[in-house]
């Protein structure tokens, strides 16, 4: 009998050739095969008499071949086979292209079930229908799975392979959900679930099957994350003594919001608890997450611990350095910057200071992960996440010390329930309040016809002493979009020469060298450039209070959360600010999406809408590396199921905190399989 880990080539009916084709879809084992779920379904249960057929509908017809098939070739050499089928109510013409064998395989007087799209209003026709002899139906008269395919694999081939896979493992599937959980949540058995998610007996059976498998997926994920957390709590973290925060608060030129103070209290509670902090601090653009990090850095230093702050881009790392360095100096702490472009001499001095413990805070990029960076007393690691670092990268930085405190900052606010899925084993603090004086940015979604008015508005903004961002989605002249201005370099040139010859236009994109980017940003921040044409490199970490207008070209190409991040680059000063979202030929869907941006400035609301509109595949395209991927659960639709699964997992782990009971052994083994990269942490 096959095991679930058996290579699919050994499954009866698949063999070496099909196995190689399946490998392109990531299917190598029997478990992979049965867990390759349909992307949609086709309901082939609807059967109509010929008289009642309606043009355009997909339907089954039971009919008899009434004429011997005829074959001929059409211009170009393609073979075409025609025949006629009848039932008690009428006649159906049946046409096959490129299927010459049908001439000899169909015989007058035989009854078939035809499935296809009806063409013609008076004289009905089906072109290239599926057909099966009556009484030997496998592909008609039922709900059929439709799978995502790749070259060399057809729907029929994959459907047959899944059927063979299910037949091979009928007795192998362990029901890892405890009986009490399955009963309490009214979930079907595992064999029934796999059978009916692929070959449903009815729409109701499909709903039950999908609910069971999605629940199990979310339940296993939650169990794994909570086991990781419980193991973390068994480790001793850097000991921080409780001290008053008054000295830190008094050094600030402003007062923290209540939400910021709550987040600071959360982190201090973690850092004085004797275990390593592992916390996500999430808040909207401009909510003040950096100051929460600064409070943690100062607090760690009071107990002699060093801190490292890792940013996703050099621009953001430098901005953090420019923001935090003066504050740390006022507080008596030393601060250093370490990036890929740090000069050799400066780098050697910084490395020596870190190893010797004379530098309290090091701010940098991925350069902080290199092997020669060693710390004397690293106690706190801060990562400015922006969905750009995964679990494994954070772990690489934390390995620079023994179980340091970890703080993750994110400006893509999402519901707390989802944060547990996206960010794994992190506790969550939410900054749901903006500092006083933060400007609301007026947002407009406009079509191409508004461009002259937009250009006039931009000129007026510059004449009033302000600056403008314009963001394009692509770089270079090899742009596949129809208009060259969508390429940032070509657009900037055209803008300078034709639209604003009297204004100063600069360009920023990700292919520039760090020093070039830095120079462009310094020039713009100093007011020596009026308009900055950029790619999304400005999404993160560009702070120019004098910039009052953000224009986004081809706004339909961006997710709502990304547009919200771009909008956050303006509204940082005292002047009224604007965001203009341009689309050439906006579809109804585009208009609906962009209307969300014009309606609200609330990042939490926008993220939730983004998740619903784009689906989890796009929204979590940069999901945390190191966590299992979701194969059937849909976070856009399964929020209630996620909450149920999380509640059930918490309740079970309260009764059996390490799943050590014999009846939970299959569950623990499955969790370890899913979390194979971090399974050692569960032992």
Short mmCIF file of C-alpha atoms in Angstrom, two decimals, residues 172-572:
data_model
loop_
_atom_site.label_atom_id
_atom_site.label_comp_id
_atom_site.label_asym_id
_atom_site.label_seq_id
_atom_site.Cartn_x
_atom_site.Cartn_y
_atom_site.Cartn_z
CA UNK A 172 -4.15 6.22 4.43
CA UNK A 173 -5.55 9.60 5.41
CA UNK A 174 -5.16 10.15 9.15
CA UNK A 175 -7.92 12.28 10.67
CA UNK A 176 -5.62 14.56 12.65
CA UNK A 177 -8.47 16.67 14.05
CA UNK A 178 -9.43 15.40 17.52
CA UNK A 179 -12.92 13.90 17.57
CA UNK A 180 -14.20 16.51 20.02
CA UNK A 181 -13.07 19.35 17.74
CA UNK A 182 -14.64 17.72 14.68
CA UNK A 183 -17.94 17.15 16.48
CA UNK A 184 -18.09 20.57 18.14
CA UNK A 185 -17.58 22.37 14.83
CA UNK A 186 -19.76 19.92 12.84
CA UNK A 187 -17.01 18.94 10.43
CA UNK A 188 -17.16 15.95 8.09
CA UNK A 189 -14.64 13.08 8.10
CA UNK A 190 -11.37 13.55 6.24
CA UNK A 191 -11.99 10.90 3.54
CA UNK A 192 -15.37 12.42 2.73
CA UNK A 193 -13.74 15.88 2.58
CA UNK A 194 -11.02 14.93 0.09
CA UNK A 195 -13.42 12.94 -2.10
CA UNK A 196 -15.99 15.72 -2.28
CA UNK A 197 -13.62 18.63 -2.66
CA UNK A 198 -12.37 16.99 -5.87
CA UNK A 199 -15.49 15.13 -7.04
CA UNK A 200 -18.47 16.57 -5.17
CA UNK A 201 -21.69 14.59 -5.00
CA UNK A 202 -23.64 17.85 -4.67
CA UNK A 203 -23.11 21.57 -3.99
CA UNK A 204 -23.85 20.90 -0.32
CA UNK A 205 -21.22 18.14 -0.18
CA UNK A 206 -18.67 20.50 -1.73
CA UNK A 207 -19.43 23.18 0.87
CA UNK A 208 -18.98 20.68 3.71
CA UNK A 209 -15.75 19.31 2.24
CA UNK A 210 -14.17 22.70 1.65
CA UNK A 211 -15.16 23.92 5.13
CA UNK A 212 -13.57 20.87 6.75
CA UNK A 213 -10.28 21.19 4.85
CA UNK A 214 -10.03 24.97 5.31
CA UNK A 215 -10.76 24.64 9.03
CA UNK A 216 -8.09 21.95 9.39
CA UNK A 217 -5.55 24.07 7.52
CA UNK A 218 -6.16 27.09 9.76
CA UNK A 219 -6.31 24.91 12.88
CA UNK A 220 -2.93 23.30 12.09
CA UNK A 221 -1.41 26.70 11.37
CA UNK A 222 -2.65 28.10 14.67
CA UNK A 223 -1.42 25.06 16.63
CA UNK A 224 2.02 25.37 15.06
CA UNK A 225 2.31 29.08 15.79
CA UNK A 226 1.20 28.63 19.41
CA UNK A 227 3.68 25.77 19.91
CA UNK A 228 6.45 28.02 18.57
CA UNK A 229 5.34 30.73 20.97
CA UNK A 230 5.25 28.39 23.95
CA UNK A 231 8.79 27.19 23.15
CA UNK A 232 9.90 30.81 22.93
CA UNK A 233 8.45 31.45 26.37
CA UNK A 234 10.65 28.67 27.77
CA UNK A 235 13.75 30.67 26.77
CA UNK A 236 15.25 33.39 28.96
CA UNK A 237 15.48 36.79 27.27
CA UNK A 238 17.80 39.72 27.95
CA UNK A 239 16.96 40.96 31.43
CA UNK A 240 15.77 44.57 31.47
CA UNK A 241 15.19 46.31 34.76
CA UNK A 242 12.17 48.52 35.24
CA UNK A 243 13.01 52.20 35.03
CA UNK A 244 10.88 55.31 34.67
CA UNK A 245 10.33 56.44 31.08
CA UNK A 246 10.13 60.11 32.10
CA UNK A 247 13.69 60.88 30.96
CA UNK A 248 12.89 59.54 27.49
CA UNK A 249 9.52 61.28 27.23
CA UNK A 250 11.01 64.61 28.38
CA UNK A 251 13.68 64.42 25.65
CA UNK A 252 11.01 64.36 22.92
CA UNK A 253 10.03 67.65 21.25
CA UNK A 254 6.39 66.47 21.21
CA UNK A 255 3.98 64.40 23.29
CA UNK A 256 3.29 60.79 22.34
CA UNK A 257 -0.32 59.84 21.60
CA UNK A 258 -2.20 57.56 23.97
CA UNK A 259 -1.94 54.77 21.38
CA UNK A 260 1.85 55.18 21.19
CA UNK A 261 2.13 55.07 24.99
CA UNK A 262 0.04 51.89 25.10
CA UNK A 263 2.38 50.29 22.56
CA UNK A 264 5.42 51.38 24.62
CA UNK A 265 3.85 49.87 27.74
CA UNK A 266 3.24 46.60 25.84
CA UNK A 267 6.89 46.39 24.83
CA UNK A 268 8.23 47.29 28.27
CA UNK A 269 5.98 44.63 29.78
CA UNK A 270 7.53 42.10 27.38
CA UNK A 271 11.11 43.21 27.99
CA UNK A 272 10.81 42.97 31.77
CA UNK A 273 9.02 39.59 31.75
CA UNK A 274 12.20 37.52 31.57
CA UNK A 275 11.43 36.00 28.15
CA UNK A 276 12.32 37.32 24.69
CA UNK A 277 9.86 39.85 23.32
CA UNK A 278 8.45 38.94 19.89
CA UNK A 279 6.05 41.76 19.08
CA UNK A 280 4.51 43.34 16.00
CA UNK A 281 3.75 47.05 16.29
CA UNK A 282 1.43 48.00 13.47
CA UNK A 283 -0.09 51.36 12.70
CA UNK A 284 -1.12 53.58 9.85
CA UNK A 285 1.26 55.75 7.86
CA UNK A 286 2.49 58.53 10.14
CA UNK A 287 1.15 57.00 13.36
CA UNK A 288 4.55 57.18 15.06
CA UNK A 289 5.87 53.61 15.15
CA UNK A 290 9.48 54.82 15.01
CA UNK A 291 9.11 56.61 18.35
CA UNK A 292 7.80 53.41 19.93
CA UNK A 293 10.95 51.69 18.66
CA UNK A 294 13.07 54.56 20.03
CA UNK A 295 11.50 54.10 23.46
CA UNK A 296 12.39 50.38 23.40
CA UNK A 297 15.95 51.16 22.28
CA UNK A 298 16.44 53.65 25.12
CA UNK A 299 14.84 51.24 27.62
CA UNK A 300 17.16 48.39 26.57
CA UNK A 301 20.18 50.68 26.89
CA UNK A 302 19.30 51.43 30.52
CA UNK A 303 20.15 47.80 31.26
CA UNK A 304 23.31 47.85 29.14
CA UNK A 305 21.88 46.23 26.01
CA UNK A 306 22.67 47.19 22.42
CA UNK A 307 19.99 47.49 19.73
CA UNK A 308 19.92 46.87 15.97
CA UNK A 309 17.33 48.42 13.64
CA UNK A 310 17.05 46.82 10.18
CA UNK A 311 15.23 48.70 7.39
CA UNK A 312 14.24 47.27 3.97
CA UNK A 313 15.93 50.02 1.92
CA UNK A 314 19.00 52.18 2.28
CA UNK A 315 16.90 55.33 1.93
CA UNK A 316 14.76 54.29 4.89
CA UNK A 317 17.78 53.19 6.94
CA UNK A 318 19.38 56.60 6.40
CA UNK A 319 16.15 58.38 7.29
CA UNK A 320 15.86 56.39 10.53
CA UNK A 321 19.46 57.33 11.30
CA UNK A 322 18.80 61.03 10.67
CA UNK A 323 15.67 60.89 12.85
CA UNK A 324 17.02 58.84 15.74
CA UNK A 325 20.66 59.91 15.92
CA UNK A 326 19.98 63.42 17.38
CA UNK A 327 17.43 61.99 19.84
CA UNK A 328 19.83 59.27 21.00
CA UNK A 329 22.61 61.85 21.36
CA UNK A 330 20.36 63.95 23.65
CA UNK A 331 19.77 60.80 25.69
CA UNK A 332 23.51 60.04 25.89
CA UNK A 333 23.47 57.05 23.50
CA UNK A 334 25.73 56.44 20.49
CA UNK A 335 24.24 55.60 17.10
CA UNK A 336 25.84 54.20 13.91
CA UNK A 337 24.70 53.54 10.33
CA UNK A 338 25.74 50.37 8.48
CA UNK A 339 24.63 49.74 4.89
CA UNK A 340 26.01 48.16 1.74
CA UNK A 341 27.53 51.48 0.68
CA UNK A 342 29.27 52.26 4.00
CA UNK A 343 32.95 53.02 3.29
CA UNK A 344 35.55 50.47 4.41
CA UNK A 345 37.18 52.60 7.12
CA UNK A 346 33.83 53.67 8.57
CA UNK A 347 32.61 50.07 8.43
CA UNK A 348 35.68 48.80 10.34
CA UNK A 349 35.16 51.44 13.02
CA UNK A 350 31.47 50.56 13.32
CA UNK A 351 32.19 46.82 13.57
CA UNK A 352 34.75 47.47 16.30
CA UNK A 353 32.28 49.66 18.20
CA UNK A 354 29.57 47.02 17.98
CA UNK A 355 31.85 44.21 19.11
CA UNK A 356 33.27 46.34 21.91
CA UNK A 357 29.85 47.49 23.09
CA UNK A 358 30.56 51.22 22.65
CA UNK A 359 27.76 51.65 20.07
CA UNK A 360 24.28 51.51 21.59
CA UNK A 361 22.25 51.47 18.37
CA UNK A 362 23.19 50.31 14.87
CA UNK A 363 20.80 51.15 12.04
CA UNK A 364 21.18 49.41 8.69
CA UNK A 365 19.86 47.25 5.88
CA UNK A 366 20.56 43.59 5.10
CA UNK A 367 24.19 44.52 5.76
CA UNK A 368 23.40 43.88 9.43
CA UNK A 369 23.02 40.17 8.56
CA UNK A 370 26.55 39.67 7.19
CA UNK A 371 28.81 37.27 9.07
CA UNK A 372 31.41 39.81 10.20
CA UNK A 373 28.87 41.90 12.14
CA UNK A 374 29.21 40.88 15.79
CA UNK A 375 27.71 42.56 18.85
CA UNK A 376 29.06 42.78 22.37
CA UNK A 377 25.64 42.81 24.09
CA UNK A 378 22.83 42.73 21.53
CA UNK A 379 19.55 42.76 23.43
CA UNK A 380 16.98 44.22 21.01
CA UNK A 381 16.36 43.75 17.28
CA UNK A 382 13.91 46.09 15.50
CA UNK A 383 12.88 45.36 11.90
CA UNK A 384 10.94 47.90 9.87
CA UNK A 385 8.98 45.19 8.14
CA UNK A 386 6.77 46.56 5.37
CA UNK A 387 6.15 42.88 4.39
CA UNK A 388 9.76 42.74 3.16
CA UNK A 389 11.41 40.52 5.76
CA UNK A 390 10.32 36.99 6.45
CA UNK A 391 10.48 34.89 9.59
CA UNK A 392 13.81 33.42 8.47
CA UNK A 393 15.47 36.82 7.88
CA UNK A 394 14.38 38.07 11.27
CA UNK A 395 15.75 34.86 12.74
CA UNK A 396 19.10 35.44 10.99
CA UNK A 397 19.46 38.81 12.68
CA UNK A 398 18.33 37.49 16.05
CA UNK A 399 21.04 34.81 15.84
CA UNK A 400 23.59 37.59 16.33
CA UNK A 401 22.77 37.20 20.02
CA UNK A 402 21.20 34.62 22.30
CA UNK A 403 17.40 35.14 22.17
CA UNK A 404 17.26 38.95 21.89
CA UNK A 405 14.03 40.92 22.16
CA UNK A 406 12.36 41.35 18.73
CA UNK A 407 10.15 44.27 17.65
CA UNK A 408 8.64 44.36 14.14
CA UNK A 409 7.17 47.57 12.73
CA UNK A 410 4.57 47.48 9.94
CA UNK A 411 2.68 50.29 8.22
CA UNK A 412 0.27 47.91 6.48
CA UNK A 413 -2.33 47.66 9.24
CA UNK A 414 -4.43 44.51 9.17
CA UNK A 415 -6.97 42.97 11.57
CA UNK A 416 -5.39 41.33 14.60
CA UNK A 417 -6.76 37.90 13.62
CA UNK A 418 -5.01 38.08 10.26
CA UNK A 419 -1.82 39.45 11.81
CA UNK A 420 -1.49 36.15 13.66
CA UNK A 421 -1.44 34.38 10.28
CA UNK A 422 0.78 36.84 8.43
CA UNK A 423 3.35 37.44 11.13
CA UNK A 424 3.35 34.06 12.79
CA UNK A 425 4.34 33.87 16.40
CA UNK A 426 4.30 37.61 17.15
CA UNK A 427 2.25 39.40 19.78
CA UNK A 428 0.43 42.40 18.32
CA UNK A 429 0.26 46.06 19.36
CA UNK A 430 -1.89 48.46 17.36
CA UNK A 431 -1.35 52.21 17.07
CA UNK A 432 -4.83 53.29 16.00
CA UNK A 433 -4.36 57.02 16.48
CA UNK A 434 -2.52 59.68 14.45
CA UNK A 435 -0.50 62.47 16.09
CA UNK A 436 -2.23 65.87 16.21
CA UNK A 437 -1.67 68.04 13.15
CA UNK A 438 -1.34 65.15 10.73
CA UNK A 439 -3.07 66.29 7.52
CA UNK A 440 -5.93 64.42 5.85
CA UNK A 441 -4.93 63.97 2.22
CA UNK A 442 -7.70 64.72 -0.31
CA UNK A 443 -7.72 61.95 -2.92
CA UNK A 444 -9.09 61.98 -6.47
CA UNK A 445 -9.37 59.09 -8.96
CA UNK A 446 -9.32 60.56 -12.47
CA UNK A 447 -9.24 59.41 -16.08
CA UNK A 448 -6.88 60.46 -18.87
CA UNK A 449 -9.15 63.33 -19.96
CA UNK A 450 -8.26 65.19 -16.75
CA UNK A 451 -4.51 65.29 -17.51
CA UNK A 452 -4.39 68.95 -18.69
CA UNK A 453 -6.20 70.06 -15.52
CA UNK A 454 -3.91 67.88 -13.39
CA UNK A 455 -0.81 69.43 -15.00
CA UNK A 456 -2.20 72.92 -14.37
CA UNK A 457 -2.86 72.00 -10.74
CA UNK A 458 0.70 70.67 -10.29
CA UNK A 459 2.13 73.89 -11.72
CA UNK A 460 0.01 75.90 -9.26
CA UNK A 461 1.31 73.79 -6.34
CA UNK A 462 4.91 74.47 -7.37
CA UNK A 463 4.21 78.19 -7.86
CA UNK A 464 2.92 78.27 -4.28
CA UNK A 465 6.29 76.93 -3.12
CA UNK A 466 5.40 73.25 -2.76
CA UNK A 467 6.79 70.08 -4.35
CA UNK A 468 5.26 67.12 -6.19
CA UNK A 469 5.79 63.34 -6.35
CA UNK A 470 4.82 61.49 -9.54
CA UNK A 471 4.98 57.68 -9.34
CA UNK A 472 5.15 55.40 -12.40
CA UNK A 473 4.97 51.60 -12.21
CA UNK A 474 7.82 50.76 -14.63
CA UNK A 475 11.44 51.65 -15.46
CA UNK A 476 13.19 51.86 -18.84
CA UNK A 477 12.27 52.22 -22.49
CA UNK A 478 11.26 48.56 -22.88
CA UNK A 479 7.92 49.42 -21.34
CA UNK A 480 5.10 47.22 -22.59
CA UNK A 481 2.46 49.83 -21.81
CA UNK A 482 1.12 51.75 -24.81
CA UNK A 483 2.30 55.20 -23.71
CA UNK A 484 5.99 55.92 -23.17
CA UNK A 485 5.34 58.30 -20.29
CA UNK A 486 4.56 55.31 -18.07
CA UNK A 487 8.25 54.46 -18.12
CA UNK A 488 9.73 56.67 -15.43
CA UNK A 489 12.85 57.70 -17.33
CA UNK A 490 10.99 58.48 -20.56
CA UNK A 491 8.16 60.18 -18.70
CA UNK A 492 10.49 62.45 -16.73
CA UNK A 493 12.24 63.52 -19.93
CA UNK A 494 8.94 64.25 -21.66
CA UNK A 495 7.64 66.08 -18.60
CA UNK A 496 10.74 68.27 -18.41
CA UNK A 497 10.91 69.07 -22.12
CA UNK A 498 7.24 69.38 -23.08
CA UNK A 499 5.06 69.98 -20.02
CA UNK A 500 7.17 71.79 -17.41
CA UNK A 501 10.27 73.16 -19.21
CA UNK A 502 10.51 75.94 -16.64
CA UNK A 503 10.39 73.60 -13.61
CA UNK A 504 13.05 71.34 -12.11
CA UNK A 505 12.26 67.64 -12.67
CA UNK A 506 14.33 64.84 -11.10
CA UNK A 507 14.17 61.03 -11.38
CA UNK A 508 14.43 58.27 -8.77
CA UNK A 509 14.20 54.52 -9.37
CA UNK A 510 15.34 51.26 -7.82
CA UNK A 511 18.03 50.54 -10.42
CA UNK A 512 20.10 53.53 -9.30
CA UNK A 513 23.13 53.04 -7.10
CA UNK A 514 22.59 53.88 -3.42
CA UNK A 515 24.72 57.03 -3.64
CA UNK A 516 22.72 58.22 -6.67
CA UNK A 517 19.42 57.67 -4.85
CA UNK A 518 20.75 59.47 -1.81
CA UNK A 519 21.84 62.46 -3.91
CA UNK A 520 18.44 62.70 -5.65
CA UNK A 521 16.58 62.56 -2.34
CA UNK A 522 18.87 65.12 -0.69
CA UNK A 523 18.31 67.47 -3.63
CA UNK A 524 14.53 67.04 -3.46
CA UNK A 525 14.39 67.34 0.33
CA UNK A 526 16.44 70.55 0.13
CA UNK A 527 13.88 72.06 -2.26
CA UNK A 528 16.27 72.09 -5.21
CA UNK A 529 13.86 70.02 -7.32
CA UNK A 530 10.17 70.80 -7.93
CA UNK A 531 8.91 67.44 -9.22
CA UNK A 532 10.29 64.00 -8.38
CA UNK A 533 9.34 61.30 -10.90
CA UNK A 534 9.84 57.93 -9.24
CA UNK A 535 9.00 54.25 -9.11
CA UNK A 536 7.57 52.81 -5.90
CA UNK A 537 10.96 53.21 -4.24
CA UNK A 538 9.31 56.25 -2.60
CA UNK A 539 6.66 54.00 -1.06
CA UNK A 540 8.80 53.62 2.02
CA UNK A 541 10.82 56.07 4.02
CA UNK A 542 10.76 59.30 2.03
CA UNK A 543 9.87 62.20 4.32
CA UNK A 544 9.61 65.60 2.60
CA UNK A 545 7.17 67.84 4.54
CA UNK A 546 7.12 70.41 1.71
CA UNK A 547 5.71 67.85 -0.78
CA UNK A 548 1.96 68.41 -1.04
CA UNK A 549 0.89 66.36 -4.04
CA UNK A 550 1.28 62.69 -4.96
CA UNK A 551 0.32 61.68 -8.51
CA UNK A 552 0.17 57.94 -9.29
CA UNK A 553 0.19 56.93 -12.96
CA UNK A 554 -1.61 53.70 -13.90
CA UNK A 555 -3.12 53.53 -10.44
CA UNK A 556 -5.04 50.40 -11.44
CA UNK A 557 -1.75 48.48 -11.42
CA UNK A 558 -1.26 48.95 -7.67
CA UNK A 559 -2.95 47.34 -4.69
CA UNK A 560 -4.92 49.63 -2.39
CA UNK A 561 -2.47 49.14 0.48
CA UNK A 562 0.41 50.17 -1.77
CA UNK A 563 -1.50 53.23 -2.96
CA UNK A 564 -2.13 54.11 0.68
CA UNK A 565 1.61 53.86 1.40
CA UNK A 566 2.35 56.15 -1.55
CA UNK A 567 -0.27 58.62 -0.37
CA UNK A 568 1.46 58.63 3.00
CA UNK A 569 4.46 60.41 1.43
CA UNK A 570 2.46 63.67 1.44
CA UNK A 571 0.50 65.41 4.16
CA UNK A 572 3.54 65.53 6.43
#
